Amino acid sequence: MNTIFKVMILLLTYSVFGQNTYLHCGTIIDTKSGTTLSEKTVVVSGKKIIAIENGYVDANALEDIIIDLKDKTVMPGLIDMHVHLESETSPKAYLETFTKNDADVAFTSAEIAKRTLMAGFTTVRDLGGSGVNVALRDAIAQGKVPGPRIFTAEKAIATTGGHADPTNGMRKDLMGDPGPADGVINSVEDARKAVRQRYKNGADLIKITSTGGVLSVAKNGQNAQFTQEEVNEIVETAKEYGMVVAAHAHGNEGMKRAVLAGVQTIEHGSFMDEEVAALMKQNNTYLVPTLSAGRYVQEKAKIPNYYPAVILPKITSTMAVLDKTIAMVIREGVPIAFGTDAGVFPHGENAKEFLYMVEAGWSPIFSLQSATITNAKLLDMETDLGQIKVGYLADIIAVNANPTQDISTMQNVVFVMKEGDIYKK
């Protein structure tokens, strides 16, 4: 009797929401345990997973949908913690700062968002643009355009001449003197105001450029670009407004200051040493390696005039140490989150990061977990995303082979569902 009662409740649950979708899954990656499951049916109703059954269960109603993924490997939608949806690499990218209007950026970002979703990335963290990324986030959330769920930093915060100073490389009469409203600070007071402005503009988190950068039109790619007091104030003010801080950083001193201040993630970490690695472990600060960006710019730097001349020495020096740094990071057990810096390379190719992570020495399942359960936790979405589990949002993708055996299969996502809606099959 008890069994019959349970079955009746299950059938009632399936029918009360109307049309349900039954995914017949040959293999499922259990991201929590790091194991695989065979021959399961995942039942989706509305936006959520409502059941996971053994075997291939038939639909209960004529209007229900069955999706045959029996020869596929199924896993949760992927999460990329470092993208730039407003732009994409090109020899004309620096010129486009002066030629593109906000409307141009918006249409471009909508196409990029769709491409990102089709690649299996159902959630992203956009770490800096012009502010169009806030409108894009909202348009996707409202169902106006297809794309991943976005957590955005709006405009990154820099210092005068720093990596995210939007006037770097301009002639003097165009440079002006950008301030906190533009994401440029030079004091503790400026730092506080810049964070509050990002909050006012609709940001979900704060991005700072705590050191120089490789692709900015400025000479130094490693120097610390905030005082300890400034970055402390940024983190503290962000916390007061319910936001975390991501810190772009290549050089050690800028990384150290950011970690001591309490940032959640270090982006890139190219010149990290053992001291900073130990601090990151101690403070549970995650490294987002963005290996894809480094590999791409190294190749494009061979093409004359692809990048401004001031950038080329920075690419050379960064790539000269990166492999050694990553080997140290793995050896020391620095916490890792998956992120690519898409936009520095073509959007939609985000999954190449899995290959680079495995080549560097991380296991295939570790790389997959970093893009699912780890990132869901960092986004405070660990009860909604990152696993195929009853009660979780139905962000589900499929690939042709088992990525724990062939990680290259992640570059060809053949099925994409986000919140129960199918975008690719």
Short mmCIF file of C-alpha atoms in Angstrom, two decimals:
data_model
loop_
_atom_site.label_atom_id
_atom_site.label_comp_id
_atom_site.label_asym_id
_atom_site.label_seq_id
_atom_site.Cartn_x
_atom_site.Cartn_y
_atom_site.Cartn_z
CA MET A 1 0.00 0.00 0.00
CA ASN A 2 2.83 2.34 0.86
CA THR A 3 4.45 1.74 -2.54
CA ILE A 4 1.15 2.35 -4.38
CA PHE A 5 0.67 5.59 -2.45
CA LYS A 6 4.15 6.80 -3.41
CA VAL A 7 3.52 6.02 -7.08
CA MET A 8 0.25 7.93 -7.00
CA ILE A 9 1.94 10.96 -5.45
CA LEU A 10 4.69 10.78 -8.08
CA LEU A 11 2.18 10.64 -10.93
CA LEU A 12 0.25 13.53 -9.45
CA THR A 13 3.45 15.55 -9.18
CA TYR A 14 4.26 14.87 -12.83
CA SER A 15 0.84 15.95 -14.08
CA VAL A 16 0.11 19.00 -11.97
CA PHE A 17 2.60 21.15 -13.87
CA GLY A 18 1.30 20.20 -17.33
CA GLN A 19 3.80 19.14 -19.96
CA ASN A 20 6.87 17.36 -18.63
CA THR A 21 10.09 16.44 -20.39
CA TYR A 22 11.65 13.00 -20.00
CA LEU A 23 15.36 12.79 -20.76
CA HIS A 24 16.48 9.23 -21.44
CA CYS A 25 20.15 9.48 -20.46
CA GLY A 26 22.68 6.79 -21.36
CA THR A 27 25.34 8.22 -19.04
CA ILE A 28 25.15 10.99 -16.44
CA ILE A 29 28.13 12.70 -14.85
CA ASP A 30 27.47 12.88 -11.12
CA THR A 31 29.47 16.02 -10.43
CA LYS A 32 29.11 15.73 -6.67
CA SER A 33 30.65 12.26 -6.35
CA GLY A 34 32.81 12.44 -9.45
CA THR A 35 31.30 9.20 -10.79
CA THR A 36 29.07 8.26 -13.73
CA LEU A 37 25.55 6.85 -13.67
CA SER A 38 24.01 4.68 -16.40
CA GLU A 39 20.54 4.41 -17.94
CA LYS A 40 18.58 7.04 -16.07
CA THR A 41 15.50 9.09 -16.86
CA VAL A 42 15.59 12.71 -15.75
CA VAL A 43 12.12 14.22 -15.49
CA VAL A 44 11.80 17.97 -15.89
CA SER A 45 8.71 19.99 -15.08
CA GLY A 46 8.68 23.75 -15.49
CA LYS A 47 12.13 25.05 -14.60
CA LYS A 48 13.21 22.20 -12.33
CA ILE A 49 14.21 18.57 -12.18
CA ILE A 50 11.42 16.73 -10.38
CA ALA A 51 12.60 13.13 -10.60
CA ILE A 52 15.51 10.90 -11.57
CA GLU A 53 14.40 7.34 -12.30
CA ASN A 54 16.28 4.13 -13.00
CA GLY A 55 16.01 2.92 -16.58
CA TYR A 56 14.14 4.60 -19.40
CA VAL A 57 10.72 5.58 -18.08
CA ASP A 58 7.80 6.19 -20.42
CA ALA A 59 5.95 9.49 -20.39
CA ASN A 60 2.71 9.68 -18.40
CA ALA A 61 0.71 11.98 -20.65
CA LEU A 62 0.31 12.53 -24.39
CA GLU A 63 1.62 16.08 -24.13
CA ASP A 64 4.84 15.00 -22.42
CA ILE A 65 8.10 15.06 -24.38
CA ILE A 66 10.72 12.31 -24.52
CA ILE A 67 14.27 13.25 -25.50
CA ASP A 68 16.49 10.35 -26.51
CA LEU A 69 19.99 10.85 -25.08
CA LYS A 70 20.69 7.15 -24.66
CA ASP A 71 23.95 7.34 -26.61
CA LYS A 72 25.05 10.63 -25.01
CA THR A 73 26.74 11.72 -21.79
CA VAL A 74 24.59 14.13 -19.81
CA MET A 75 25.75 16.64 -17.21
CA PRO A 76 24.74 19.91 -15.57
CA GLY A 77 24.94 23.14 -17.53
CA LEU A 78 28.44 24.60 -17.40
CA ILE A 79 29.46 27.77 -15.54
CA ASP A 80 32.20 30.09 -16.81
CA MET A 81 33.40 32.51 -14.13
CA HIS A 82 35.23 34.90 -16.46
CA VAL A 83 33.77 36.18 -19.72
CA HIS A 84 33.35 39.54 -21.47
CA LEU A 85 30.10 39.32 -23.41
CA GLU A 86 30.21 42.84 -24.85
CA SER A 87 33.24 42.29 -27.08
CA GLU A 88 35.35 39.82 -28.99
CA THR A 89 38.96 39.66 -30.11
CA SER A 90 39.83 41.34 -33.41
CA PRO A 91 42.65 43.50 -34.82
CA LYS A 92 39.99 46.24 -34.90
CA ALA A 93 38.98 45.82 -31.25
CA TYR A 94 40.91 48.85 -30.00
CA LEU A 95 39.49 51.06 -32.76
CA GLU A 96 35.95 49.89 -32.03
CA THR A 97 36.08 51.78 -28.73
CA PHE A 98 35.65 54.91 -30.85
CA THR A 99 33.35 53.57 -33.57
CA LYS A 100 30.72 51.46 -31.78
CA ASN A 101 27.67 52.95 -30.11
CA ASP A 102 25.95 51.28 -27.14
CA ALA A 103 23.33 49.91 -29.54
CA ASP A 104 26.07 48.26 -31.60
CA VAL A 105 27.54 46.72 -28.46
CA ALA A 106 24.10 45.51 -27.39
CA PHE A 107 23.36 43.70 -30.65
CA THR A 108 26.83 42.17 -30.63
CA SER A 109 26.47 41.00 -27.04
CA ALA A 110 23.10 39.37 -27.74
CA GLU A 111 24.62 37.27 -30.53
CA ILE A 112 27.59 36.40 -28.30
CA ALA A 113 25.28 35.38 -25.46
CA LYS A 114 23.40 32.97 -27.71
CA ARG A 115 26.66 31.49 -28.97
CA THR A 116 27.83 30.98 -25.39
CA LEU A 117 24.62 29.20 -24.43
CA MET A 118 24.82 26.94 -27.48
CA ALA A 119 28.30 25.90 -26.31
CA GLY A 120 26.75 24.51 -23.13
CA PHE A 121 27.46 27.38 -20.76
CA THR A 122 24.16 28.11 -19.07
CA THR A 123 25.65 30.49 -16.48
CA VAL A 124 28.49 33.01 -16.76
CA ARG A 125 30.14 35.70 -14.72
CA ASP A 126 30.73 38.78 -16.90
CA LEU A 127 33.77 40.56 -15.48
CA GLY A 128 33.62 43.99 -17.01
CA GLY A 129 32.22 45.92 -19.89
CA SER A 130 30.51 49.23 -20.46
CA GLY A 131 27.28 48.55 -18.58
CA VAL A 132 25.44 47.05 -21.54
CA ASN A 133 26.11 43.74 -19.77
CA VAL A 134 23.56 44.72 -17.10
CA ALA A 135 20.84 45.26 -19.72
CA LEU A 136 21.83 41.99 -21.40
CA ARG A 137 21.53 40.13 -18.10
CA ASP A 138 18.05 41.50 -17.59
CA ALA A 139 16.92 40.84 -21.17
CA ILE A 140 17.99 37.19 -20.90
CA ALA A 141 16.34 36.79 -17.48
CA GLN A 142 13.10 38.20 -18.93
CA GLY A 143 13.21 35.81 -21.88
CA LYS A 144 13.67 38.54 -24.50
CA VAL A 145 16.87 37.03 -25.93
CA PRO A 146 18.49 33.61 -25.47
CA GLY A 147 21.66 33.41 -23.44
CA PRO A 148 23.26 32.17 -20.25
CA ARG A 149 22.27 33.32 -16.79
CA ILE A 150 24.56 36.30 -16.11
CA PHE A 151 26.21 37.57 -12.97
CA THR A 152 27.84 40.83 -13.99
CA ALA A 153 30.43 43.20 -12.56
CA GLU A 154 29.15 45.98 -14.89
CA LYS A 155 32.32 48.12 -15.27
CA ALA A 156 35.61 46.98 -13.71
CA ILE A 157 37.30 49.28 -11.18
CA ALA A 158 40.84 50.51 -11.88
CA THR A 159 43.27 53.23 -10.85
CA THR A 160 44.36 56.07 -13.11
CA GLY A 161 46.34 54.45 -15.92
CA GLY A 162 45.48 51.01 -14.55
CA HIS A 163 44.43 48.00 -16.56
CA ALA A 164 40.73 48.97 -16.67
CA ASP A 165 41.18 52.71 -17.10
CA PRO A 166 39.00 53.19 -20.21
CA THR A 167 41.17 56.04 -21.52
CA ASN A 168 44.49 54.18 -21.71
CA GLY A 169 46.24 54.78 -25.02
CA MET A 170 44.11 57.75 -26.04
CA ARG A 171 45.56 61.09 -27.03
CA LYS A 172 45.70 63.62 -24.21
CA ASP A 173 42.70 65.73 -25.19
CA LEU A 174 40.53 62.60 -25.14
CA MET A 175 41.90 61.12 -21.93
CA GLY A 176 40.25 63.55 -19.56
CA ASP A 177 40.28 62.57 -15.90
CA PRO A 178 37.86 59.67 -15.35
CA GLY A 179 36.76 59.11 -11.79
CA PRO A 180 34.72 56.71 -9.62
CA ALA A 181 31.64 56.95 -11.84
CA ASP A 182 33.81 55.63 -14.69
CA GLY A 183 35.38 52.99 -12.46
CA VAL A 184 38.68 54.85 -11.86
CA ILE A 185 39.84 55.55 -8.30
CA ASN A 186 42.79 57.17 -6.52
CA SER A 187 41.85 57.10 -2.83
CA VAL A 188 39.92 55.20 -0.21
CA GLU A 189 37.02 57.61 -0.66
CA ASP A 190 37.06 57.03 -4.42
CA ALA A 191 37.11 53.29 -3.81
CA ARG A 192 33.99 53.45 -1.70
CA LYS A 193 32.18 55.62 -4.22
CA ALA A 194 33.15 53.42 -7.18
CA VAL A 195 31.73 50.32 -5.50
CA ARG A 196 28.53 52.14 -4.62
CA GLN A 197 28.26 53.36 -8.21
CA ARG A 198 28.56 49.80 -9.50
CA TYR A 199 25.78 48.80 -7.11
CA LYS A 200 23.65 51.71 -8.30
CA ASN A 201 24.29 50.69 -11.92
CA GLY A 202 23.03 47.17 -11.25
CA ALA A 203 26.20 45.11 -10.76
CA ASP A 204 26.00 41.71 -9.06
CA LEU A 205 29.64 41.71 -7.99
CA ILE A 206 32.77 43.86 -8.16
CA LYS A 207 35.73 43.35 -10.48
CA ILE A 208 39.02 45.15 -9.80
CA THR A 209 42.24 45.21 -11.77
CA SER A 210 44.68 44.89 -8.92
CA THR A 211 47.71 44.70 -11.24
CA GLY A 212 48.58 45.73 -14.74
CA GLY A 213 47.22 43.65 -17.59
CA VAL A 214 48.52 42.05 -20.74
CA LEU A 215 46.11 43.50 -23.30
CA SER A 216 45.66 47.05 -21.98
CA VAL A 217 47.50 49.80 -23.81
CA ALA A 218 49.93 50.41 -20.96
CA LYS A 219 53.50 49.32 -20.45
CA ASN A 220 53.44 47.35 -17.19
CA GLY A 221 51.49 44.12 -16.96
CA GLN A 222 52.45 43.13 -13.42
CA ASN A 223 52.65 46.16 -11.11
CA ALA A 224 50.31 46.51 -8.13
CA GLN A 225 47.72 49.17 -8.93
CA PHE A 226 45.84 49.70 -5.65
CA THR A 227 47.16 50.49 -2.21
CA GLN A 228 46.30 47.98 0.49
CA GLU A 229 43.90 50.52 2.01
CA GLU A 230 42.10 51.04 -1.30
CA VAL A 231 41.53 47.36 -1.98
CA ASN A 232 40.52 46.80 1.66
CA GLU A 233 37.86 49.49 1.24
CA ILE A 234 36.61 48.00 -2.01
CA VAL A 235 36.14 44.57 -0.44
CA GLU A 236 34.56 45.95 2.73
CA THR A 237 32.14 48.21 0.87
CA ALA A 238 31.24 45.42 -1.53
CA LYS A 239 30.48 43.17 1.42
CA GLU A 240 28.18 45.82 2.90
CA TYR A 241 26.24 45.81 -0.37
CA GLY A 242 26.05 42.04 -0.60
CA MET A 243 28.70 41.64 -3.27
CA VAL A 244 31.95 39.70 -3.62
CA VAL A 245 35.09 40.89 -5.39
CA ALA A 246 36.99 39.30 -8.27
CA ALA A 247 40.53 40.57 -8.77
CA HIS A 248 42.34 40.56 -12.09
CA ALA A 249 45.98 40.04 -11.13
CA HIS A 250 49.19 38.91 -12.80
CA GLY A 251 51.92 40.16 -10.45
CA ASN A 252 52.58 38.92 -6.92
CA GLU A 253 52.25 42.12 -4.91
CA GLY A 254 48.86 43.00 -6.36
CA MET A 255 47.68 39.44 -5.79
CA LYS A 256 48.91 39.49 -2.21
CA ARG A 257 47.09 42.73 -1.40
CA ALA A 258 43.89 41.44 -2.97
CA VAL A 259 44.00 38.13 -1.09
CA LEU A 260 44.73 39.84 2.23
CA ALA A 261 41.79 42.19 1.61
CA GLY A 262 39.46 39.20 1.16
CA VAL A 263 38.63 38.96 -2.54
CA GLN A 264 36.81 35.81 -3.61
CA THR A 265 38.84 35.04 -6.74
CA ILE A 266 42.12 35.90 -8.39
CA GLU A 267 41.79 36.01 -12.17
CA HIS A 268 44.85 34.80 -14.18
CA GLY A 269 47.57 34.66 -11.47
CA SER A 270 50.35 34.40 -14.05
CA PHE A 271 53.35 35.27 -11.85
CA MET A 272 52.07 33.75 -8.60
CA ASP A 273 54.70 32.45 -6.19
CA GLU A 274 54.52 29.98 -3.30
CA GLU A 275 53.88 32.72 -0.74
CA VAL A 276 50.75 33.91 -2.54
CA ALA A 277 49.66 30.32 -3.16
CA ALA A 278 49.86 29.63 0.58
CA LEU A 279 47.87 32.78 1.34
CA MET A 280 45.19 31.75 -1.13
CA LYS A 281 44.82 28.35 0.50
CA GLN A 282 44.74 29.93 3.94
CA ASN A 283 42.06 32.43 2.91
CA ASN A 284 40.11 30.03 0.64
CA THR A 285 40.70 32.34 -2.30
CA TYR A 286 40.12 30.70 -5.68
CA LEU A 287 42.30 31.03 -8.75
CA VAL A 288 40.54 31.35 -12.11
CA PRO A 289 43.41 30.33 -14.44
CA THR A 290 41.95 31.48 -17.84
CA LEU A 291 44.41 29.29 -19.74
CA SER A 292 42.49 29.75 -23.00
CA ALA A 293 43.26 33.46 -23.07
CA GLY A 294 46.99 32.92 -22.73
CA ARG A 295 47.14 30.28 -25.44
CA TYR A 296 45.15 32.44 -27.84
CA VAL A 297 47.06 35.70 -27.42
CA GLN A 298 50.35 33.84 -27.73
CA GLU A 299 49.31 32.63 -31.19
CA LYS A 300 47.82 35.94 -32.33
CA ALA A 301 50.91 37.84 -31.22
CA LYS A 302 52.72 36.21 -34.15
CA ILE A 303 50.46 38.10 -36.59
CA PRO A 304 51.82 41.58 -37.41
CA ASN A 305 49.62 44.41 -36.09
CA TYR A 306 47.07 42.13 -34.46
CA TYR A 307 47.91 43.82 -31.13
CA PRO A 308 49.47 47.25 -30.45
CA ALA A 309 53.26 47.07 -30.12
CA VAL A 310 53.24 47.94 -26.40
CA ILE A 311 51.40 44.70 -25.68
CA LEU A 312 53.79 42.25 -27.32
CA PRO A 313 56.55 42.22 -24.64
CA LYS A 314 53.89 41.61 -21.98
CA ILE A 315 52.57 38.58 -23.86
CA THR A 316 56.09 37.17 -24.19
CA SER A 317 57.00 37.61 -20.52
CA THR A 318 53.69 36.25 -19.25
CA MET A 319 53.69 33.14 -21.39
CA ALA A 320 57.32 32.45 -20.49
CA VAL A 321 56.32 31.71 -16.87
CA LEU A 322 52.73 30.50 -17.12
CA ASP A 323 53.35 26.75 -17.40
CA LYS A 324 55.72 26.84 -14.43
CA THR A 325 53.19 28.83 -12.40
CA ILE A 326 50.35 26.41 -13.15
CA ALA A 327 52.52 23.43 -12.21
CA MET A 328 53.21 25.13 -8.86
CA VAL A 329 49.53 25.92 -8.36
CA ILE A 330 48.62 22.26 -8.90
CA ARG A 331 51.43 21.07 -6.64
CA GLU A 332 50.42 23.45 -3.84
CA GLY A 333 46.71 22.69 -4.11
CA VAL A 334 45.45 26.21 -4.71
CA PRO A 335 41.61 26.26 -4.92
CA ILE A 336 40.52 26.41 -8.58
CA ALA A 337 37.42 27.78 -10.31
CA PHE A 338 36.74 27.35 -14.02
CA GLY A 339 36.95 30.53 -16.10
CA THR A 340 38.16 31.35 -19.58
CA ASP A 341 38.32 35.11 -20.30
CA ALA A 342 36.15 34.55 -23.38
CA GLY A 343 36.22 37.66 -25.51
CA VAL A 344 40.02 37.62 -25.45
CA PHE A 345 39.45 34.58 -27.69
CA PRO A 346 36.27 33.85 -29.71
CA HIS A 347 33.15 33.27 -27.64
CA GLY A 348 31.68 29.81 -27.95
CA GLU A 349 35.11 28.19 -27.72
CA ASN A 350 35.01 28.28 -23.92
CA ALA A 351 35.23 24.49 -23.64
CA LYS A 352 38.83 24.51 -24.88
CA GLU A 353 39.66 25.44 -21.29
CA PHE A 354 38.89 21.85 -20.29
CA LEU A 355 41.56 20.57 -22.68
CA TYR A 356 44.13 23.06 -21.42
CA MET A 357 43.37 22.20 -17.79
CA VAL A 358 43.84 18.48 -18.45
CA GLU A 359 47.03 19.14 -20.41
CA ALA A 360 48.31 21.18 -17.46
CA GLY A 361 47.78 18.30 -15.05
CA TRP A 362 44.27 18.49 -13.59
CA SER A 363 42.08 15.42 -14.07
CA PRO A 364 39.10 15.51 -16.45
CA ILE A 365 36.61 15.11 -13.59
CA PHE A 366 38.30 17.89 -11.61
CA SER A 367 37.97 20.23 -14.56
CA LEU A 368 34.29 19.34 -14.94
CA GLN A 369 33.65 19.81 -11.24
CA SER A 370 35.37 23.20 -11.33
CA ALA A 371 32.86 24.32 -13.99
CA THR A 372 29.84 22.94 -12.11
CA ILE A 373 29.74 22.34 -8.35
CA THR A 374 32.68 24.61 -7.53
CA ASN A 375 31.39 27.58 -9.50
CA ALA A 376 27.83 27.05 -8.28
CA LYS A 377 29.13 27.31 -4.72
CA LEU A 378 31.07 30.50 -5.47
CA LEU A 379 27.94 32.04 -6.99
CA ASP A 380 25.94 31.05 -3.90
CA MET A 381 23.80 28.89 -6.18
CA GLU A 382 24.89 25.48 -4.92
CA THR A 383 21.31 24.39 -4.13
CA ASP A 384 20.15 25.29 -7.65
CA LEU A 385 23.02 24.73 -10.08
CA GLY A 386 25.99 22.44 -10.69
CA GLN A 387 24.29 19.07 -10.29
CA ILE A 388 21.63 16.95 -11.94
CA LYS A 389 19.54 16.51 -8.83
CA VAL A 390 15.88 16.62 -7.85
CA GLY A 391 14.85 20.16 -6.94
CA TYR A 392 17.67 21.79 -8.93
CA LEU A 393 17.14 24.04 -11.92
CA ALA A 394 16.97 22.06 -15.16
CA ASP A 395 20.21 23.33 -16.68
CA ILE A 396 21.27 20.21 -18.55
CA ILE A 397 23.64 19.55 -21.45
CA ALA A 398 24.83 16.51 -23.37
CA VAL A 399 27.89 15.53 -25.39
CA ASN A 400 28.64 12.59 -27.66
CA ALA A 401 31.25 10.82 -25.52
CA ASN A 402 32.21 10.44 -21.87
CA PRO A 403 34.42 13.47 -21.09
CA THR A 404 36.12 11.67 -18.20
CA GLN A 405 37.62 9.45 -20.90
CA ASP A 406 37.85 11.98 -23.74
CA ILE A 407 37.76 15.59 -22.56
CA SER A 408 37.83 16.89 -26.15
CA THR A 409 34.16 15.95 -26.49
CA MET A 410 33.29 19.03 -24.43
CA GLN A 411 33.93 21.12 -27.52
CA ASN A 412 30.84 19.67 -29.20
CA VAL A 413 27.79 20.09 -26.99
CA VAL A 414 24.81 18.53 -28.79
CA PHE A 415 21.98 19.24 -26.33
CA VAL A 416 21.31 22.33 -24.23
CA MET A 417 18.48 22.88 -21.77
CA LYS A 418 18.29 25.90 -19.48
CA GLU A 419 15.59 26.13 -16.81
CA GLY A 420 13.58 23.46 -18.61
CA ASP A 421 13.63 25.16 -22.03
CA ILE A 422 15.42 23.34 -24.82
CA TYR A 423 17.72 25.51 -26.91
CA LYS A 424 19.69 22.85 -28.78
CA LYS A 425 18.94 19.23 -29.59
#
